[in-house]
mmCIF file with all atom_site columns, C-alpha atoms and ligand atoms in Angstrom:
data_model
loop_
_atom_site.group_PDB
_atom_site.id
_atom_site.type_symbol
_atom_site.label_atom_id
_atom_site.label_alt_id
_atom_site.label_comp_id
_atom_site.label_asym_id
_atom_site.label_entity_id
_atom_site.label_seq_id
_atom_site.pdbx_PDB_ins_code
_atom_site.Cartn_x
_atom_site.Cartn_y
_atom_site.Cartn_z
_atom_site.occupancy
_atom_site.B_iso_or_equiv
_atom_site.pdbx_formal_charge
_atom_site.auth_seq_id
_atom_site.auth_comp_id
_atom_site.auth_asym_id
_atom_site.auth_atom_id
_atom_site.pdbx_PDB_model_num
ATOM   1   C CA . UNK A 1 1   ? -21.099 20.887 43.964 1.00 0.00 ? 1   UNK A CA 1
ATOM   2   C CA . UNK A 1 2   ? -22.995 20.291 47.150 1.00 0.00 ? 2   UNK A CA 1
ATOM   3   C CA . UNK A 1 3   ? -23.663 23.950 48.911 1.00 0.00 ? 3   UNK A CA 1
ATOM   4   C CA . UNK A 1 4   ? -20.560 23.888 51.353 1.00 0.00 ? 4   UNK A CA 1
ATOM   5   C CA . UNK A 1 5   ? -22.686 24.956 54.131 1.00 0.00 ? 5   UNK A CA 1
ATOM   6   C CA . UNK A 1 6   ? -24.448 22.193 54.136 1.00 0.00 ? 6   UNK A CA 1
ATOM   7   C CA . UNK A 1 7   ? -22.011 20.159 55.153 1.00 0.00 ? 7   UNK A CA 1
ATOM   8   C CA . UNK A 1 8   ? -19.647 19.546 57.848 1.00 0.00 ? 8   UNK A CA 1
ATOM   9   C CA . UNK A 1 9   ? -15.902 18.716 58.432 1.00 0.00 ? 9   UNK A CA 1
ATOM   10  C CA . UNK A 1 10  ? -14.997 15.496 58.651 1.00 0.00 ? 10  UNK A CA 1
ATOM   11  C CA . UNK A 1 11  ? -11.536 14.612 60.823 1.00 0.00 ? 11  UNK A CA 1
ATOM   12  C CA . UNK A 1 12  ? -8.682  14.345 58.701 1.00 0.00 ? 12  UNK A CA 1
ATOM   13  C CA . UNK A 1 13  ? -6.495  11.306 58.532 1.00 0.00 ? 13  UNK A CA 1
ATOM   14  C CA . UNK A 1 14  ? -2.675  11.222 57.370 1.00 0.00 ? 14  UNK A CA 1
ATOM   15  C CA . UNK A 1 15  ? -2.286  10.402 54.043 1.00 0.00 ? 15  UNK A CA 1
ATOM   16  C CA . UNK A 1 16  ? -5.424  12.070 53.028 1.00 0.00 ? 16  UNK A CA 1
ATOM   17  C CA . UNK A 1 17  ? -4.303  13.655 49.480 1.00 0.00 ? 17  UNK A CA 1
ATOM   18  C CA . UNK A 1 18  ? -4.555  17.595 49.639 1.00 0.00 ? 18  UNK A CA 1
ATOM   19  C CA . UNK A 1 19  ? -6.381  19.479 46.936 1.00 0.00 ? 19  UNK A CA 1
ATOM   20  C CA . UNK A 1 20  ? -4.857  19.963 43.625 1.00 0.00 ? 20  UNK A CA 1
ATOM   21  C CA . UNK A 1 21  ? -5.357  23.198 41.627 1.00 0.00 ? 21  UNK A CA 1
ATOM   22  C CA . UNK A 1 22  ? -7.892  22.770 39.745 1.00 0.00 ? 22  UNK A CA 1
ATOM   23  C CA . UNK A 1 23  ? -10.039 21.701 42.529 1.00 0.00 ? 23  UNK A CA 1
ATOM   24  C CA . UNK A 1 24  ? -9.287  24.867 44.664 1.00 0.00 ? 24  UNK A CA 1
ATOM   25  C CA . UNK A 1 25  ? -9.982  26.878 41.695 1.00 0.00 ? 25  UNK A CA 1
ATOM   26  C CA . UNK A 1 26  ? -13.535 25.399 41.682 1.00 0.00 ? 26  UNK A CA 1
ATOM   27  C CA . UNK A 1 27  ? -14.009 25.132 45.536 1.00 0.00 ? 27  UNK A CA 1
ATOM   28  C CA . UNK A 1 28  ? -12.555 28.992 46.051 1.00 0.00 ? 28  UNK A CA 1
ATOM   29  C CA . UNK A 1 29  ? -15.836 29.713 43.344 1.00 0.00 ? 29  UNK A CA 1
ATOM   30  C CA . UNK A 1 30  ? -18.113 29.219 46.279 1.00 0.00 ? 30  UNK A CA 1
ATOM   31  C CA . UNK A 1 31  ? -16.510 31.419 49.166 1.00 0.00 ? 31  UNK A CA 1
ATOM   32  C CA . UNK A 1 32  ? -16.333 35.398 49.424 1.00 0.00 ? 32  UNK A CA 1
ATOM   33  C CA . UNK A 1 33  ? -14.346 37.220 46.870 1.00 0.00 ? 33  UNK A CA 1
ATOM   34  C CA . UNK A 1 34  ? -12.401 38.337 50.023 1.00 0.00 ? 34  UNK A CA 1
ATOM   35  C CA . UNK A 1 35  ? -10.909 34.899 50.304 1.00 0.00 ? 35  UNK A CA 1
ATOM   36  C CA . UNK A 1 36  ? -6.956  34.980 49.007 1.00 0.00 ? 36  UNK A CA 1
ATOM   37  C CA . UNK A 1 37  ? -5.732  31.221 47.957 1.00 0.00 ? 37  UNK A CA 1
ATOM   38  C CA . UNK A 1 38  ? -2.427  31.427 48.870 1.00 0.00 ? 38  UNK A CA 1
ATOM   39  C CA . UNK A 1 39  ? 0.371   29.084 47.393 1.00 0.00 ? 39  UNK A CA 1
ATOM   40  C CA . UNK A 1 40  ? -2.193  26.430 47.036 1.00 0.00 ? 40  UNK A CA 1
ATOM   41  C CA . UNK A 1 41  ? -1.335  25.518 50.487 1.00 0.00 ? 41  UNK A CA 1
ATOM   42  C CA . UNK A 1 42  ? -4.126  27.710 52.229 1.00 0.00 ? 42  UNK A CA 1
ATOM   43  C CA . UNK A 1 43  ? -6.623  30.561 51.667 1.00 0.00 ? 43  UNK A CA 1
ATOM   44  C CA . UNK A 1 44  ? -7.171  33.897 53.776 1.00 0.00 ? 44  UNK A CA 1
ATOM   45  C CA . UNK A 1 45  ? -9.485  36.327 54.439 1.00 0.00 ? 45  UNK A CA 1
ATOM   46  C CA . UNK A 1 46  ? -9.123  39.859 56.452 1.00 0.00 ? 46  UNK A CA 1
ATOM   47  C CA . UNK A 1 47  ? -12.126 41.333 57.984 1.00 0.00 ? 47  UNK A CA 1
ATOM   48  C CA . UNK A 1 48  ? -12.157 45.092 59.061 1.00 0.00 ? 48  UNK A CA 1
ATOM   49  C CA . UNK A 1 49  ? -14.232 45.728 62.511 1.00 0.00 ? 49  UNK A CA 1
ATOM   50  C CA . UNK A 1 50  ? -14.786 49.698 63.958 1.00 0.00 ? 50  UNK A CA 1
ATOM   51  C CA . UNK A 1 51  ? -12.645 48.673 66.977 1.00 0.00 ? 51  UNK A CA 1
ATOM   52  C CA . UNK A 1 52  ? -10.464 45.867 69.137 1.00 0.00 ? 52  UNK A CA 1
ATOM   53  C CA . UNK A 1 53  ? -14.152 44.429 70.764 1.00 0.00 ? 53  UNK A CA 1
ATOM   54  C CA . UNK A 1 54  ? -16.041 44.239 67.995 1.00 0.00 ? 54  UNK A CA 1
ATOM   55  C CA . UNK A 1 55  ? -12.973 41.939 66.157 1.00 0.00 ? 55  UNK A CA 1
ATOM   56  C CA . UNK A 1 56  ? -12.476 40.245 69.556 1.00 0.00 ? 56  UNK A CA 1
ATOM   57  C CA . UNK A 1 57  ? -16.087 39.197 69.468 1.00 0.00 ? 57  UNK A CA 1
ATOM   58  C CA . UNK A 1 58  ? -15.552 37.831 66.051 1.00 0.00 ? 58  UNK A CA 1
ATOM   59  C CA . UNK A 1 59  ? -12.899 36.008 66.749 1.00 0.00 ? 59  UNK A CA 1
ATOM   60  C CA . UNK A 1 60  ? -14.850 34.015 69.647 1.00 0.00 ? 60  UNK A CA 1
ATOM   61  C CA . UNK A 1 61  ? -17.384 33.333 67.121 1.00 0.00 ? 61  UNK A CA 1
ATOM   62  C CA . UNK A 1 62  ? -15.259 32.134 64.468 1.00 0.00 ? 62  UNK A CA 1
ATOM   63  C CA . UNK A 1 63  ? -13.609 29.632 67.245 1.00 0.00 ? 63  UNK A CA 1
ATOM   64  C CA . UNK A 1 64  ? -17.141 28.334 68.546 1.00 0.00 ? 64  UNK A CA 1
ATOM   65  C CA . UNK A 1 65  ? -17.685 27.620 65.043 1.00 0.00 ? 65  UNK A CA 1
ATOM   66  C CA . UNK A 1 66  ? -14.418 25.791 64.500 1.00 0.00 ? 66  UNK A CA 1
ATOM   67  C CA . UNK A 1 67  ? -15.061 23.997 67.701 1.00 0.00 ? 67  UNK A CA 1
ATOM   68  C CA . UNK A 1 68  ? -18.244 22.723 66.338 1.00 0.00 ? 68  UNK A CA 1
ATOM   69  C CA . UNK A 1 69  ? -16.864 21.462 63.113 1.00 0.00 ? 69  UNK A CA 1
ATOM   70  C CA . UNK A 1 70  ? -13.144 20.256 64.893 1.00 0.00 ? 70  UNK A CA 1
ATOM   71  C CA . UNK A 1 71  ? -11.626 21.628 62.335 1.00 0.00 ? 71  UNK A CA 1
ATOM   72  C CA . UNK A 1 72  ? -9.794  25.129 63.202 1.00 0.00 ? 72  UNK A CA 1
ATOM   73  C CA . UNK A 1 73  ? -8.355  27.881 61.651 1.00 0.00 ? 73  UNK A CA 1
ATOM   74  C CA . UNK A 1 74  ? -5.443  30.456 62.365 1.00 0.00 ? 74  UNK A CA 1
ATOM   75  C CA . UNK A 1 75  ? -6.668  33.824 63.523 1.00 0.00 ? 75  UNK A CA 1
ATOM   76  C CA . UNK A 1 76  ? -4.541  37.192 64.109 1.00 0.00 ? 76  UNK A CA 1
ATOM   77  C CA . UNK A 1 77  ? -6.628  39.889 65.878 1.00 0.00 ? 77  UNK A CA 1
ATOM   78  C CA . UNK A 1 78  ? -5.719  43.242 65.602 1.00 0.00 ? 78  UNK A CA 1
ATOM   79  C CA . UNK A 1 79  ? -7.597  46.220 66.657 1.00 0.00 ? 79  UNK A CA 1
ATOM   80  C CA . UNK A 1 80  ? -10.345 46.581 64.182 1.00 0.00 ? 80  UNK A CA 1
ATOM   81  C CA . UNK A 1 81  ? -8.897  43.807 61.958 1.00 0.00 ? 81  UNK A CA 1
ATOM   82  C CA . UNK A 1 82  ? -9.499  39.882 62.138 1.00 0.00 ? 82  UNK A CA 1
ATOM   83  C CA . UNK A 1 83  ? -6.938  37.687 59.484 1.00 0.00 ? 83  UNK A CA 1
ATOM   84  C CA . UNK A 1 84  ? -8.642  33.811 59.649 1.00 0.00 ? 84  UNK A CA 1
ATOM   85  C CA . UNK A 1 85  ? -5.914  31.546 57.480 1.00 0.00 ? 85  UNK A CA 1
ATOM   86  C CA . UNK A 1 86  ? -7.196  27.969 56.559 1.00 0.00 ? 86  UNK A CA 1
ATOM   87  C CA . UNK A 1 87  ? -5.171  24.905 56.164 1.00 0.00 ? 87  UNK A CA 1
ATOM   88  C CA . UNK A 1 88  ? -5.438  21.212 57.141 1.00 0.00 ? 88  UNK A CA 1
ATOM   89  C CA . UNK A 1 89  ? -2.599  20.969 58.730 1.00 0.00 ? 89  UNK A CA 1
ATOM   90  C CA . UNK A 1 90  ? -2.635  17.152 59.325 1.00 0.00 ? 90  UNK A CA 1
ATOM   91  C CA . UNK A 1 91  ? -1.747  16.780 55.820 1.00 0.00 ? 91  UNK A CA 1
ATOM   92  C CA . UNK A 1 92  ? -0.079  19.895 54.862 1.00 0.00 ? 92  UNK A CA 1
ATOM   93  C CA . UNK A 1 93  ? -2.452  21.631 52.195 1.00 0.00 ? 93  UNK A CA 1
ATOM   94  C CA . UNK A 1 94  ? -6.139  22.604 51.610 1.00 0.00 ? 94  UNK A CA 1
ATOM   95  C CA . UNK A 1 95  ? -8.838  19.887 52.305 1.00 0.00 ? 95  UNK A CA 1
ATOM   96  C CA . UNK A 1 96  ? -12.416 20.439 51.569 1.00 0.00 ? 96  UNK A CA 1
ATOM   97  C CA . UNK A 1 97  ? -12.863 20.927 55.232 1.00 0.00 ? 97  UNK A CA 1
ATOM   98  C CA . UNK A 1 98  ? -10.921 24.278 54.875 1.00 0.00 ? 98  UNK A CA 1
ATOM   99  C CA . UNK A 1 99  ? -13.717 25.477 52.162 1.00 0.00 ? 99  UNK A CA 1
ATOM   100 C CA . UNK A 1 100 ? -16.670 24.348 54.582 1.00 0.00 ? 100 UNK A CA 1
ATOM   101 C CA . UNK A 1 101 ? -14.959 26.251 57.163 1.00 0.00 ? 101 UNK A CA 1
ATOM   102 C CA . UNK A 1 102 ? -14.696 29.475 55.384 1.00 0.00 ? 102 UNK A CA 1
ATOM   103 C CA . UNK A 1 103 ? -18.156 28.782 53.652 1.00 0.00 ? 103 UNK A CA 1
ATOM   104 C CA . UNK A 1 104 ? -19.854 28.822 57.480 1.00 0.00 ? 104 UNK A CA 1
ATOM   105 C CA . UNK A 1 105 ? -17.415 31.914 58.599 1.00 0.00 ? 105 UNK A CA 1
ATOM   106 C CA . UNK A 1 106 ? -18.658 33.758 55.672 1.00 0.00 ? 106 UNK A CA 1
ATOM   107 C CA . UNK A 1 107 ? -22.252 33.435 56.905 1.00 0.00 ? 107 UNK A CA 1
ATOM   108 C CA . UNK A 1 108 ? -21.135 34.599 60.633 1.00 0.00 ? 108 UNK A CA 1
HETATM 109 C C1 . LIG B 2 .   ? -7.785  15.449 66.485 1.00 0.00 ? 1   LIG B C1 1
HETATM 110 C C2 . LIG B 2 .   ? -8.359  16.644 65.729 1.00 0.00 ? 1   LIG B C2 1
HETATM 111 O O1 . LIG B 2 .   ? -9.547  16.291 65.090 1.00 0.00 ? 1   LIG B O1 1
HETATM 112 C C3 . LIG B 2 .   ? -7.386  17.042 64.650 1.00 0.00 ? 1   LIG B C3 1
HETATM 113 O O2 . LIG B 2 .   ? -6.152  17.357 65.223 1.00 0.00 ? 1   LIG B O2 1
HETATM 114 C C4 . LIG B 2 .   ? -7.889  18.239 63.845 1.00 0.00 ? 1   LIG B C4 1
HETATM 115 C C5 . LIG B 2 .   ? -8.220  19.440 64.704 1.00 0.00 ? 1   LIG B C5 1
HETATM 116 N N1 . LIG B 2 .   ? -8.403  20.630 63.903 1.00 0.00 ? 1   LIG B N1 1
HETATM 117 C C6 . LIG B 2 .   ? -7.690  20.786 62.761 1.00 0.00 ? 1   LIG B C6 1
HETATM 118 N N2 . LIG B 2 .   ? -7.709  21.956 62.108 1.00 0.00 ? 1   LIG B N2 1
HETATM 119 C C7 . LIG B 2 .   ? -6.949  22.158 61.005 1.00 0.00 ? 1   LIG B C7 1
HETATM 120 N N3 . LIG B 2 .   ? -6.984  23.345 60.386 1.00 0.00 ? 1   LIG B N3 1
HETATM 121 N N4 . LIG B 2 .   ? -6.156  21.188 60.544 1.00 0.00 ? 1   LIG B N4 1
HETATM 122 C C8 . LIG B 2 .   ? -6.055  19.977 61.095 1.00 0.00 ? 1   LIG B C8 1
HETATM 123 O O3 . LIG B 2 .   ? -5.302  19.110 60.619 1.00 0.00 ? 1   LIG B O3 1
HETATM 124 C C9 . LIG B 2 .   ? -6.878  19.714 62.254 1.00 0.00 ? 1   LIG B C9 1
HETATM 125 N N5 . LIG B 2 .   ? -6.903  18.538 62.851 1.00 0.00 ? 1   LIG B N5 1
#
């Protein structure tokens, strides 16, 4: 498989088919061991930060990345604590986009 981070999300159209299994099982192989799949449907990650600024600076880094690829995640910032969810929402399931995504955030 291409190295995810070398490539870059492409927009989504409806009817795109989400991933099936066996392919998350194989794309999931190339992210952080932190990274949950969760019901197929999308993958997670927590990160743990000393305080509220340090996550909050995170977080704006995580959405300038997103921004760049136009493709975004879901992120709940606590203090010390960021949770980034993935899913392509457009079609209701995990696209390869999500896994490029999380392949850059890992890197951040
Ligand atoms: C028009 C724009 O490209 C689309 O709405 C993009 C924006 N970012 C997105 N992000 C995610 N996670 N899922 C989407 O379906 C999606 N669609």
């Amino acid at each position: 498989m291409t190295e995810l981070t070398a490539k870059s999300c492409v927009p989504c159209s409806l009817g795109t088919p989400t991933l099936e299994e066996k392919e998350i099982n194989e794309y999931i192989k190339n992210l952080s061991e932190a990274w949950e799949v969760i019901e197929y449907k999308r993958i997670e990650r927590k990160f743990k930060f000393n305080d509220f600024k340090e996550a909050l600076d995170f977080t704006v880094k995580v959405g300038e990345l997103a921004e760049l690829e136009g493709h975004h995640p879901d992120i709940m910032l606590s203090w010390g604590k960021v949770v980034v969810t993935l899913t392509t929402h457009k079609i209701g399931g995990l696209s390869e986009n999500d896994f490029i995504l999380a392949a850059k955030i890992d890197r951040l």
